[in-house]
């Protein structure tokens, strides 16, 4: 996307900024800086940056790289929302080599169902939050 890039290099991540954004989210208010760091250490992370290297978004995936992947903490920071960066981030995550062939990819969202449906996610059962892409063959 013009003017932006995504990197999985954790050394580029602005931990303080990520923690502030996660803490302000509806799902992460309980997290301490130590918990945020631990989640980053345990995940494949995707930072969204301007071409001048300012971090403006973040997302992470926890996965075994074969059977299951869980997308979490997808954030676009103000004032960069509404520019298509969420789509850019999800597309990049879904095409990442260690994620693209995973059989089941899941996530939870309160307010971004339309975004995820555009990537093939479907609601799971009667859940208002859970969505998944399930390519597992159950014979």
Short mmCIF file of N, CA, C and O in Angstrom, two decimals:
data_model
loop_
_atom_site.label_atom_id
_atom_site.label_comp_id
_atom_site.label_asym_id
_atom_site.label_seq_id
_atom_site.Cartn_x
_atom_site.Cartn_y
_atom_site.Cartn_z
N UNK A 1 0.85 -1.17 0.00
CA UNK A 1 0.00 0.00 0.00
C UNK A 1 0.89 1.24 0.00
O UNK A 1 1.84 1.31 0.80
N UNK A 2 0.59 2.16 -0.86
CA UNK A 2 1.44 3.34 -1.03
C UNK A 2 1.57 4.12 0.28
O UNK A 2 0.59 4.45 0.91
N UNK A 3 2.83 4.37 0.64
CA UNK A 3 3.11 5.15 1.84
C UNK A 3 3.26 4.34 3.11
O UNK A 3 3.57 4.89 4.16
N UNK A 4 3.01 3.02 3.03
CA UNK A 4 3.05 2.16 4.21
C UNK A 4 3.72 0.83 3.88
O UNK A 4 3.73 0.40 2.74
N UNK A 5 4.24 0.18 4.90
CA UNK A 5 4.75 -1.18 4.75
C UNK A 5 4.45 -1.97 6.01
O UNK A 5 4.15 -1.39 7.07
N UNK A 6 4.52 -3.29 5.90
CA UNK A 6 4.30 -4.18 7.04
C UNK A 6 5.55 -5.02 7.24
O UNK A 6 6.12 -5.52 6.27
N UNK A 7 5.96 -5.16 8.50
CA UNK A 7 7.14 -5.95 8.83
C UNK A 7 6.81 -6.91 9.97
O UNK A 7 6.04 -6.58 10.87
N UNK A 8 7.44 -8.08 9.92
CA UNK A 8 7.34 -9.04 11.02
C UNK A 8 8.58 -8.98 11.93
O UNK A 8 8.72 -9.81 12.82
N UNK A 9 9.42 -8.01 11.72
CA UNK A 9 10.62 -7.82 12.54
C UNK A 9 10.21 -7.22 13.88
O UNK A 9 9.86 -6.05 13.97
N UNK A 10 10.26 -8.02 14.93
CA UNK A 10 9.83 -7.56 16.26
C UNK A 10 10.72 -6.44 16.81
O UNK A 10 10.28 -5.66 17.66
N UNK A 11 11.95 -6.33 16.31
CA UNK A 11 12.84 -5.25 16.76
C UNK A 11 12.35 -3.87 16.35
O UNK A 11 12.76 -2.87 16.94
N UNK A 12 11.48 -3.81 15.35
CA UNK A 12 10.94 -2.52 14.90
C UNK A 12 9.71 -2.08 15.69
O UNK A 12 9.31 -0.92 15.61
N UNK A 13 9.13 -2.99 16.46
CA UNK A 13 7.87 -2.70 17.14
C UNK A 13 8.05 -1.68 18.27
O UNK A 13 9.01 -1.75 19.04
N UNK A 14 7.10 -0.78 18.37
CA UNK A 14 7.06 0.21 19.44
C UNK A 14 6.20 -0.37 20.55
O UNK A 14 4.97 -0.24 20.53
N UNK A 15 6.83 -1.07 21.50
CA UNK A 15 6.11 -1.78 22.56
C UNK A 15 5.21 -0.84 23.37
O UNK A 15 4.08 -1.21 23.70
N UNK A 16 5.70 0.34 23.69
CA UNK A 16 4.90 1.27 24.50
C UNK A 16 3.63 1.68 23.75
O UNK A 16 2.54 1.73 24.34
N UNK A 17 3.76 1.95 22.48
CA UNK A 17 2.61 2.35 21.67
C UNK A 17 1.62 1.20 21.52
O UNK A 17 0.41 1.38 21.66
N UNK A 18 2.12 0.00 21.26
CA UNK A 18 1.24 -1.18 21.15
C UNK A 18 0.51 -1.39 22.46
O UNK A 18 -0.71 -1.60 22.48
N UNK A 19 1.23 -1.33 23.57
CA UNK A 19 0.58 -1.54 24.87
C UNK A 19 -0.51 -0.50 25.12
O UNK A 19 -1.61 -0.84 25.55
N UNK A 20 -0.22 0.74 24.83
CA UNK A 20 -1.20 1.82 25.03
C UNK A 20 -2.47 1.55 24.21
O UNK A 20 -3.59 1.69 24.71
N UNK A 21 -2.30 1.12 22.96
CA UNK A 21 -3.45 0.85 22.08
C UNK A 21 -4.23 -0.39 22.53
O UNK A 21 -5.46 -0.40 22.52
N UNK A 22 -3.52 -1.45 22.91
CA UNK A 22 -4.19 -2.66 23.39
C UNK A 22 -4.94 -2.36 24.68
O UNK A 22 -6.09 -2.77 24.86
N UNK A 23 -4.30 -1.64 25.59
CA UNK A 23 -4.91 -1.30 26.88
C UNK A 23 -6.19 -0.49 26.68
O UNK A 23 -7.15 -0.63 27.45
N UNK A 24 -6.24 0.35 25.64
CA UNK A 24 -7.41 1.18 25.36
C UNK A 24 -8.51 0.43 24.61
O UNK A 24 -9.62 0.94 24.46
N UNK A 25 -8.21 -0.79 24.14
CA UNK A 25 -9.20 -1.55 23.37
C UNK A 25 -10.24 -2.18 24.29
O UNK A 25 -10.03 -2.29 25.51
N UNK A 26 -11.35 -2.63 23.71
CA UNK A 26 -12.39 -3.27 24.51
C UNK A 26 -11.95 -4.64 25.02
O UNK A 26 -12.54 -5.16 25.95
N UNK A 27 -10.91 -5.22 24.45
CA UNK A 27 -10.51 -6.56 24.85
C UNK A 27 -9.26 -6.60 25.73
O UNK A 27 -8.97 -7.63 26.33
N UNK A 28 -8.49 -5.54 25.82
CA UNK A 28 -7.20 -5.63 26.46
C UNK A 28 -6.98 -4.75 27.67
O UNK A 28 -5.84 -4.54 28.09
N UNK A 29 -8.05 -4.26 28.28
CA UNK A 29 -7.90 -3.29 29.37
C UNK A 29 -7.16 -3.86 30.59
O UNK A 29 -6.57 -3.12 31.36
N UNK A 30 -7.15 -5.16 30.74
CA UNK A 30 -6.51 -5.80 31.89
C UNK A 30 -5.01 -6.00 31.72
O UNK A 30 -4.30 -6.33 32.67
N UNK A 31 -4.49 -5.80 30.52
CA UNK A 31 -3.09 -6.14 30.26
C UNK A 31 -2.13 -5.12 30.87
O UNK A 31 -2.32 -3.92 30.76
N UNK A 32 -1.08 -5.67 31.43
CA UNK A 32 0.04 -4.86 31.92
C UNK A 32 1.08 -4.80 30.81
O UNK A 32 1.03 -5.59 29.86
N UNK A 33 2.06 -3.89 30.92
CA UNK A 33 3.13 -3.88 29.91
C UNK A 33 3.84 -5.23 29.81
O UNK A 33 4.21 -5.66 28.72
N UNK A 34 4.00 -5.91 30.94
CA UNK A 34 4.66 -7.22 30.94
C UNK A 34 3.84 -8.25 30.17
O UNK A 34 4.39 -9.07 29.44
N UNK A 35 2.52 -8.22 30.36
CA UNK A 35 1.65 -9.16 29.62
C UNK A 35 1.68 -8.85 28.12
O UNK A 35 1.73 -9.77 27.30
N UNK A 36 1.66 -7.59 27.77
CA UNK A 36 1.74 -7.22 26.35
C UNK A 36 3.04 -7.73 25.75
O UNK A 36 3.04 -8.31 24.66
N UNK A 37 4.15 -7.55 26.45
CA UNK A 37 5.44 -8.03 25.95
C UNK A 37 5.43 -9.55 25.79
O UNK A 37 5.90 -10.08 24.78
N UNK A 38 4.84 -10.25 26.75
CA UNK A 38 4.79 -11.71 26.67
C UNK A 38 3.96 -12.17 25.48
O UNK A 38 4.32 -13.14 24.80
N UNK A 39 2.84 -11.50 25.18
CA UNK A 39 2.03 -11.89 24.03
C UNK A 39 2.81 -11.67 22.73
O UNK A 39 2.73 -12.49 21.81
N UNK A 40 3.57 -10.60 22.67
CA UNK A 40 4.37 -10.32 21.47
C UNK A 40 5.48 -11.36 21.33
O UNK A 40 5.71 -11.88 20.23
N UNK A 41 6.13 -11.68 22.42
CA UNK A 41 7.21 -12.68 22.38
C UNK A 41 6.71 -14.04 21.91
O UNK A 41 7.45 -14.81 21.30
N UNK A 42 5.44 -14.35 22.17
CA UNK A 42 4.88 -15.68 21.89
C UNK A 42 4.14 -15.76 20.55
O UNK A 42 3.53 -16.79 20.27
N UNK A 43 4.17 -14.72 19.75
CA UNK A 43 3.35 -14.67 18.53
C UNK A 43 4.16 -14.26 17.31
O UNK A 43 5.24 -13.68 17.43
N UNK A 44 3.58 -14.51 16.13
CA UNK A 44 4.07 -13.90 14.89
C UNK A 44 3.42 -12.52 14.86
O UNK A 44 2.18 -12.41 14.89
N UNK A 45 4.22 -11.48 14.82
CA UNK A 45 3.69 -10.11 14.90
C UNK A 45 3.88 -9.37 13.59
O UNK A 45 4.86 -9.58 12.87
N UNK A 46 2.93 -8.49 13.32
CA UNK A 46 2.91 -7.71 12.10
C UNK A 46 2.77 -6.24 12.49
O UNK A 46 1.73 -5.84 13.02
N UNK A 47 3.81 -5.46 12.24
CA UNK A 47 3.73 -4.03 12.49
C UNK A 47 3.44 -3.31 11.19
O UNK A 47 3.99 -3.65 10.15
N UNK A 48 2.55 -2.33 11.26
CA UNK A 48 2.25 -1.48 10.10
C UNK A 48 2.98 -0.16 10.32
O UNK A 48 2.85 0.45 11.39
N UNK A 49 3.75 0.27 9.31
CA UNK A 49 4.58 1.45 9.44
C UNK A 49 4.39 2.38 8.25
O UNK A 49 4.13 1.93 7.13
N UNK A 50 4.58 3.67 8.51
CA UNK A 50 4.66 4.62 7.41
C UNK A 50 6.03 4.45 6.77
O UNK A 50 6.94 3.86 7.36
N UNK A 51 6.19 5.00 5.58
CA UNK A 51 7.50 4.92 4.92
C UNK A 51 8.58 5.66 5.69
O UNK A 51 9.77 5.46 5.45
N UNK A 52 8.17 6.51 6.65
CA UNK A 52 9.15 7.18 7.52
C UNK A 52 9.34 6.41 8.83
O UNK A 52 9.86 6.95 9.80
N UNK A 53 8.88 5.14 8.86
CA UNK A 53 9.10 4.19 9.96
C UNK A 53 8.31 4.48 11.24
O UNK A 53 8.67 3.98 12.31
N UNK A 54 7.24 5.25 11.16
CA UNK A 54 6.36 5.44 12.31
C UNK A 54 5.39 4.26 12.37
O UNK A 54 4.72 3.95 11.38
N UNK A 55 5.29 3.61 13.51
CA UNK A 55 4.34 2.50 13.63
C UNK A 55 2.93 3.05 13.77
O UNK A 55 2.65 3.88 14.62
N UNK A 56 2.02 2.54 12.89
CA UNK A 56 0.64 3.03 12.87
C UNK A 56 -0.38 1.90 12.97
O UNK A 56 -1.58 2.14 12.90
N UNK A 57 0.09 0.67 13.16
CA UNK A 57 -0.81 -0.46 13.31
C UNK A 57 -0.07 -1.69 13.80
O UNK A 57 1.16 -1.72 13.83
N UNK A 58 -0.87 -2.70 14.16
CA UNK A 58 -0.30 -3.91 14.74
C UNK A 58 -1.31 -5.04 14.66
O UNK A 58 -2.52 -4.82 14.70
N UNK A 59 -0.81 -6.24 14.54
CA UNK A 59 -1.63 -7.45 14.65
C UNK A 59 -0.71 -8.61 14.96
O UNK A 59 0.50 -8.53 14.72
N UNK A 60 -1.28 -9.67 15.54
CA UNK A 60 -0.45 -10.83 15.84
C UNK A 60 -1.24 -12.10 15.63
O UNK A 60 -2.47 -12.10 15.62
N UNK A 61 -0.49 -13.19 15.43
CA UNK A 61 -1.09 -14.51 15.21
C UNK A 61 -0.38 -15.52 16.09
O UNK A 61 0.85 -15.57 16.11
N UNK A 62 -1.16 -16.32 16.78
CA UNK A 62 -0.64 -17.45 17.54
C UNK A 62 -1.01 -18.69 16.74
O UNK A 62 -2.18 -18.87 16.38
N UNK A 63 -0.03 -19.54 16.43
CA UNK A 63 -0.30 -20.67 15.55
C UNK A 63 0.66 -21.83 15.75
O UNK A 63 1.80 -21.63 16.17
N UNK A 64 0.17 -23.03 15.40
CA UNK A 64 1.06 -24.20 15.31
C UNK A 64 1.54 -24.37 13.88
O UNK A 64 2.28 -25.29 13.57
N UNK A 65 1.10 -23.51 12.96
CA UNK A 65 1.52 -23.43 11.56
C UNK A 65 0.98 -24.56 10.69
O UNK A 65 1.35 -24.67 9.53
N UNK A 66 0.09 -25.40 11.24
CA UNK A 66 -0.49 -26.50 10.49
C UNK A 66 -2.00 -26.56 10.67
O UNK A 66 -2.76 -26.44 9.72
N UNK A 67 -2.43 -26.75 11.90
CA UNK A 67 -3.84 -27.03 12.18
C UNK A 67 -4.62 -25.78 12.57
O UNK A 67 -5.76 -25.59 12.14
N UNK A 68 -4.02 -24.89 13.38
CA UNK A 68 -4.80 -23.79 13.96
C UNK A 68 -3.99 -22.52 14.05
O UNK A 68 -2.81 -22.54 14.40
N UNK A 69 -4.65 -21.40 13.75
CA UNK A 69 -4.08 -20.07 13.92
C UNK A 69 -5.15 -19.17 14.52
O UNK A 69 -6.33 -19.27 14.17
N UNK A 70 -4.73 -18.31 15.42
CA UNK A 70 -5.64 -17.39 16.09
C UNK A 70 -5.14 -15.97 15.89
O UNK A 70 -4.04 -15.63 16.33
N UNK A 71 -5.91 -15.15 15.19
CA UNK A 71 -5.56 -13.76 14.93
C UNK A 71 -6.03 -12.91 16.10
O UNK A 71 -7.17 -13.02 16.54
N UNK A 72 -5.12 -12.06 16.59
CA UNK A 72 -5.43 -11.25 17.77
C UNK A 72 -4.84 -9.84 17.66
O UNK A 72 -3.91 -9.61 16.89
N UNK A 73 -5.38 -8.96 18.48
CA UNK A 73 -4.84 -7.60 18.66
C UNK A 73 -4.65 -6.85 17.36
O UNK A 73 -3.65 -6.14 17.18
N UNK A 74 -5.61 -6.95 16.46
CA UNK A 74 -5.54 -6.21 15.20
C UNK A 74 -5.95 -4.76 15.47
O UNK A 74 -7.08 -4.49 15.89
N UNK A 75 -5.01 -3.85 15.25
CA UNK A 75 -5.23 -2.44 15.57
C UNK A 75 -4.65 -1.54 14.50
O UNK A 75 -3.55 -1.79 13.99
N UNK A 76 -5.38 -0.50 14.17
CA UNK A 76 -4.84 0.60 13.37
C UNK A 76 -4.96 1.83 14.28
O UNK A 76 -6.03 2.11 14.83
N UNK A 77 -3.86 2.53 14.46
CA UNK A 77 -3.81 3.64 15.39
C UNK A 77 -4.36 4.92 14.74
O UNK A 77 -4.19 5.13 13.54
N UNK A 78 -4.97 5.77 15.57
CA UNK A 78 -5.39 7.10 15.10
C UNK A 78 -4.13 7.90 14.75
O UNK A 78 -3.11 7.72 15.39
N UNK A 79 -4.15 8.75 13.78
CA UNK A 79 -5.23 9.13 12.88
C UNK A 79 -5.21 8.36 11.56
O UNK A 79 -5.66 8.87 10.53
N UNK A 80 -4.73 7.14 11.58
CA UNK A 80 -4.55 6.37 10.35
C UNK A 80 -5.72 5.45 10.03
O UNK A 80 -5.68 4.74 9.02
N UNK A 81 -6.74 5.43 10.88
CA UNK A 81 -7.92 4.60 10.62
C UNK A 81 -8.67 5.14 9.40
O UNK A 81 -8.60 6.32 9.09
N UNK A 82 -9.37 4.23 8.72
CA UNK A 82 -10.18 4.64 7.57
C UNK A 82 -9.40 4.80 6.28
O UNK A 82 -9.93 5.32 5.30
N UNK A 83 -8.16 4.34 6.24
CA UNK A 83 -7.33 4.47 5.04
C UNK A 83 -7.10 3.12 4.35
O UNK A 83 -6.28 3.03 3.44
N UNK A 84 -7.77 2.06 4.83
CA UNK A 84 -7.59 0.75 4.24
C UNK A 84 -6.46 -0.05 4.87
O UNK A 84 -6.13 -1.14 4.39
N UNK A 85 -5.88 0.45 5.94
CA UNK A 85 -4.75 -0.24 6.55
C UNK A 85 -5.17 -1.53 7.24
O UNK A 85 -4.40 -2.49 7.28
N UNK A 86 -6.39 -1.60 7.77
CA UNK A 86 -6.88 -2.85 8.36
C UNK A 86 -6.94 -3.96 7.32
O UNK A 86 -6.50 -5.08 7.57
N UNK A 87 -7.46 -3.64 6.15
CA UNK A 87 -7.51 -4.62 5.05
C UNK A 87 -6.10 -5.02 4.62
O UNK A 87 -5.83 -6.20 4.39
N UNK A 88 -5.22 -4.05 4.50
CA UNK A 88 -3.83 -4.30 4.14
C UNK A 88 -3.17 -5.23 5.16
O UNK A 88 -2.50 -6.20 4.80
N UNK A 89 -3.43 -4.99 6.44
CA UNK A 89 -2.85 -5.81 7.51
C UNK A 89 -3.40 -7.23 7.47
O UNK A 89 -2.63 -8.20 7.49
N UNK A 90 -4.71 -7.39 7.38
CA UNK A 90 -5.31 -8.73 7.36
C UNK A 90 -4.85 -9.50 6.12
O UNK A 90 -4.51 -10.68 6.19
N UNK A 91 -4.84 -8.84 4.96
CA UNK A 91 -4.39 -9.49 3.72
C UNK A 91 -2.96 -10.00 3.88
O UNK A 91 -2.64 -11.14 3.52
N UNK A 92 -2.10 -9.17 4.45
CA UNK A 92 -0.70 -9.56 4.66
C UNK A 92 -0.61 -10.74 5.62
O UNK A 92 0.15 -11.69 5.38
N UNK A 93 -1.37 -10.71 6.69
CA UNK A 93 -1.37 -11.80 7.66
C UNK A 93 -1.85 -13.10 7.00
O UNK A 93 -1.24 -14.16 7.18
N UNK A 94 -2.92 -13.02 6.23
CA UNK A 94 -3.50 -14.21 5.61
C UNK A 94 -2.60 -14.81 4.54
O UNK A 94 -2.67 -16.00 4.25
N UNK A 95 -1.76 -13.98 3.92
CA UNK A 95 -0.85 -14.46 2.87
C UNK A 95 0.53 -14.84 3.41
O UNK A 95 1.37 -15.33 2.65
N UNK A 96 0.76 -14.65 4.69
CA UNK A 96 2.05 -14.96 5.28
C UNK A 96 2.31 -16.46 5.16
O UNK A 96 1.43 -17.28 5.42
N UNK A 97 3.51 -16.87 4.74
CA UNK A 97 3.78 -18.29 4.47
C UNK A 97 3.41 -19.25 5.60
O UNK A 97 2.91 -20.35 5.34
N UNK A 98 3.64 -18.87 6.84
CA UNK A 98 3.36 -19.77 7.96
C UNK A 98 1.90 -19.77 8.39
O UNK A 98 1.51 -20.49 9.30
N UNK A 99 1.07 -18.97 7.72
CA UNK A 99 -0.35 -18.87 8.07
C UNK A 99 -1.26 -19.29 6.92
O UNK A 99 -2.30 -19.90 7.13
N UNK A 100 -0.87 -19.00 5.68
CA UNK A 100 -1.78 -19.14 4.55
C UNK A 100 -2.33 -20.55 4.34
O UNK A 100 -3.41 -20.70 3.79
N UNK A 101 -1.62 -21.59 4.76
CA UNK A 101 -2.10 -22.95 4.56
C UNK A 101 -2.61 -23.62 5.83
O UNK A 101 -2.92 -24.80 5.83
N UNK A 102 -2.70 -22.87 6.92
CA UNK A 102 -3.23 -23.42 8.17
C UNK A 102 -4.70 -23.80 7.95
O UNK A 102 -5.45 -23.07 7.30
N UNK A 103 -5.09 -24.94 8.47
CA UNK A 103 -6.43 -25.46 8.20
C UNK A 103 -7.56 -24.63 8.81
O UNK A 103 -8.58 -24.40 8.18
N UNK A 104 -7.39 -24.20 10.05
CA UNK A 104 -8.43 -23.40 10.70
C UNK A 104 -7.80 -22.12 11.23
O UNK A 104 -6.82 -22.16 11.98
N UNK A 105 -8.37 -20.98 10.83
CA UNK A 105 -7.92 -19.68 11.29
C UNK A 105 -9.11 -19.04 11.98
O UNK A 105 -10.19 -18.93 11.40
N UNK A 106 -8.93 -18.63 13.22
CA UNK A 106 -10.02 -18.09 14.01
C UNK A 106 -9.67 -16.72 14.58
O UNK A 106 -8.50 -16.33 14.64
N UNK A 107 -10.70 -16.01 15.00
CA UNK A 107 -10.55 -14.72 15.65
C UNK A 107 -11.84 -14.39 16.38
O UNK A 107 -12.86 -15.06 16.20
N UNK A 108 -11.77 -13.36 17.21
CA UNK A 108 -12.95 -12.83 17.88
C UNK A 108 -13.03 -11.35 17.59
O UNK A 108 -12.02 -10.65 17.62
N UNK A 109 -14.25 -10.86 17.31
CA UNK A 109 -14.45 -9.43 17.08
C UNK A 109 -15.85 -9.04 17.51
O UNK A 109 -16.78 -9.83 17.38
N UNK A 110 -15.97 -7.82 17.99
CA UNK A 110 -17.28 -7.25 18.33
C UNK A 110 -17.82 -6.41 17.19
O UNK A 110 -19.02 -6.25 17.04
N UNK A 111 -16.89 -5.84 16.39
CA UNK A 111 -17.31 -4.77 15.49
C UNK A 111 -16.70 -4.78 14.09
O UNK A 111 -16.88 -3.84 13.34
N UNK A 112 -15.99 -5.85 13.72
CA UNK A 112 -15.33 -5.85 12.40
C UNK A 112 -15.73 -7.06 11.56
O UNK A 112 -14.96 -7.51 10.73
N UNK A 113 -16.95 -7.55 11.74
CA UNK A 113 -17.40 -8.74 11.01
C UNK A 113 -17.32 -8.56 9.50
O UNK A 113 -16.89 -9.45 8.79
N UNK A 114 -17.73 -7.39 9.02
CA UNK A 114 -17.75 -7.16 7.56
C UNK A 114 -16.33 -7.21 7.00
O UNK A 114 -16.10 -7.81 5.94
N UNK A 115 -15.37 -6.63 7.71
CA UNK A 115 -13.98 -6.68 7.27
C UNK A 115 -13.53 -8.13 7.14
O UNK A 115 -13.00 -8.54 6.09
N UNK A 116 -13.75 -8.94 8.16
CA UNK A 116 -13.27 -10.32 8.13
C UNK A 116 -14.05 -11.20 7.16
O UNK A 116 -13.48 -12.10 6.54
N UNK A 117 -15.33 -10.93 6.99
CA UNK A 117 -16.12 -11.69 6.01
C UNK A 117 -15.56 -11.51 4.60
O UNK A 117 -15.58 -12.43 3.79
N UNK A 118 -15.00 -10.34 4.32
CA UNK A 118 -14.42 -10.09 2.99
C UNK A 118 -13.19 -10.96 2.73
O UNK A 118 -12.77 -11.11 1.59
N UNK A 119 -12.64 -11.57 3.78
CA UNK A 119 -11.50 -12.49 3.64
C UNK A 119 -11.93 -13.95 3.77
O UNK A 119 -11.08 -14.84 3.80
N UNK A 120 -13.23 -14.21 3.84
CA UNK A 120 -13.72 -15.58 3.88
C UNK A 120 -14.07 -16.09 5.26
O UNK A 120 -14.47 -17.25 5.41
N UNK A 121 -13.95 -15.27 6.29
CA UNK A 121 -14.33 -15.70 7.63
C UNK A 121 -15.85 -15.77 7.74
O UNK A 121 -16.56 -14.97 7.14
N UNK A 122 -16.32 -16.75 8.50
CA UNK A 122 -17.74 -16.91 8.76
C UNK A 122 -17.94 -16.97 10.27
O UNK A 122 -17.06 -17.41 11.01
N UNK A 123 -19.11 -16.54 10.70
CA UNK A 123 -19.43 -16.63 12.13
C UNK A 123 -19.46 -18.10 12.55
O UNK A 123 -19.87 -18.96 11.78
N UNK A 124 -19.05 -18.36 13.77
CA UNK A 124 -19.03 -19.71 14.31
C UNK A 124 -20.29 -19.91 15.15
O UNK A 124 -20.48 -19.22 16.17
N UNK A 125 -21.16 -20.81 14.69
CA UNK A 125 -22.40 -21.10 15.42
C UNK A 125 -23.21 -19.84 15.69
O UNK A 125 -23.35 -18.99 14.82
N UNK A 126 -23.70 -19.73 16.90
CA UNK A 126 -24.51 -18.56 17.29
C UNK A 126 -23.68 -17.47 17.94
O UNK A 126 -24.23 -16.51 18.48
N UNK A 127 -22.37 -17.60 17.92
CA UNK A 127 -21.51 -16.64 18.60
C UNK A 127 -21.59 -15.26 17.94
O UNK A 127 -21.57 -15.15 16.71
N UNK A 128 -21.65 -14.24 18.76
CA UNK A 128 -21.60 -12.87 18.25
C UNK A 128 -20.16 -12.42 18.06
O UNK A 128 -19.92 -11.38 17.44
N UNK A 129 -19.20 -13.18 18.59
CA UNK A 129 -17.79 -12.78 18.54
C UNK A 129 -16.92 -13.66 17.65
O UNK A 129 -16.10 -13.15 16.88
N UNK A 130 -17.05 -14.98 17.75
CA UNK A 130 -16.13 -15.90 17.07
C UNK A 130 -16.39 -15.96 15.57
O UNK A 130 -17.54 -16.06 15.13
N UNK A 131 -15.30 -15.91 14.82
CA UNK A 131 -15.34 -16.10 13.37
C UNK A 131 -14.19 -17.03 13.01
O UNK A 131 -13.18 -17.08 13.71
N UNK A 132 -14.35 -17.76 11.90
CA UNK A 132 -13.29 -18.67 11.48
C UNK A 132 -13.35 -18.97 9.99
O UNK A 132 -14.39 -18.84 9.36
N UNK A 133 -12.21 -19.36 9.49
CA UNK A 133 -12.09 -20.02 8.20
C UNK A 133 -11.70 -21.45 8.55
O UNK A 133 -10.70 -21.67 9.24
N UNK A 134 -12.51 -22.40 8.12
CA UNK A 134 -12.26 -23.80 8.51
C UNK A 134 -12.13 -24.64 7.26
O UNK A 134 -13.12 -24.92 6.57
N UNK A 135 -10.90 -25.05 6.97
CA UNK A 135 -10.62 -25.87 5.79
C UNK A 135 -10.31 -27.31 6.19
O UNK A 135 -9.90 -28.12 5.35
N UNK A 136 -10.48 -27.64 7.45
CA UNK A 136 -10.18 -28.99 7.94
C UNK A 136 -11.22 -29.97 7.39
O UNK A 136 -12.41 -29.69 7.37
N UNK A 137 -10.74 -31.11 6.94
CA UNK A 137 -11.62 -32.15 6.43
C UNK A 137 -11.87 -33.16 7.54
O UNK A 137 -10.94 -33.76 8.06
N UNK A 138 -13.13 -33.30 7.91
CA UNK A 138 -13.49 -34.24 8.96
C UNK A 138 -14.20 -35.43 8.31
O UNK A 138 -15.36 -35.35 7.94
N UNK A 139 -13.49 -36.53 8.13
CA UNK A 139 -14.08 -37.71 7.48
C UNK A 139 -14.41 -38.77 8.50
O UNK A 139 -13.81 -38.99 9.46
#
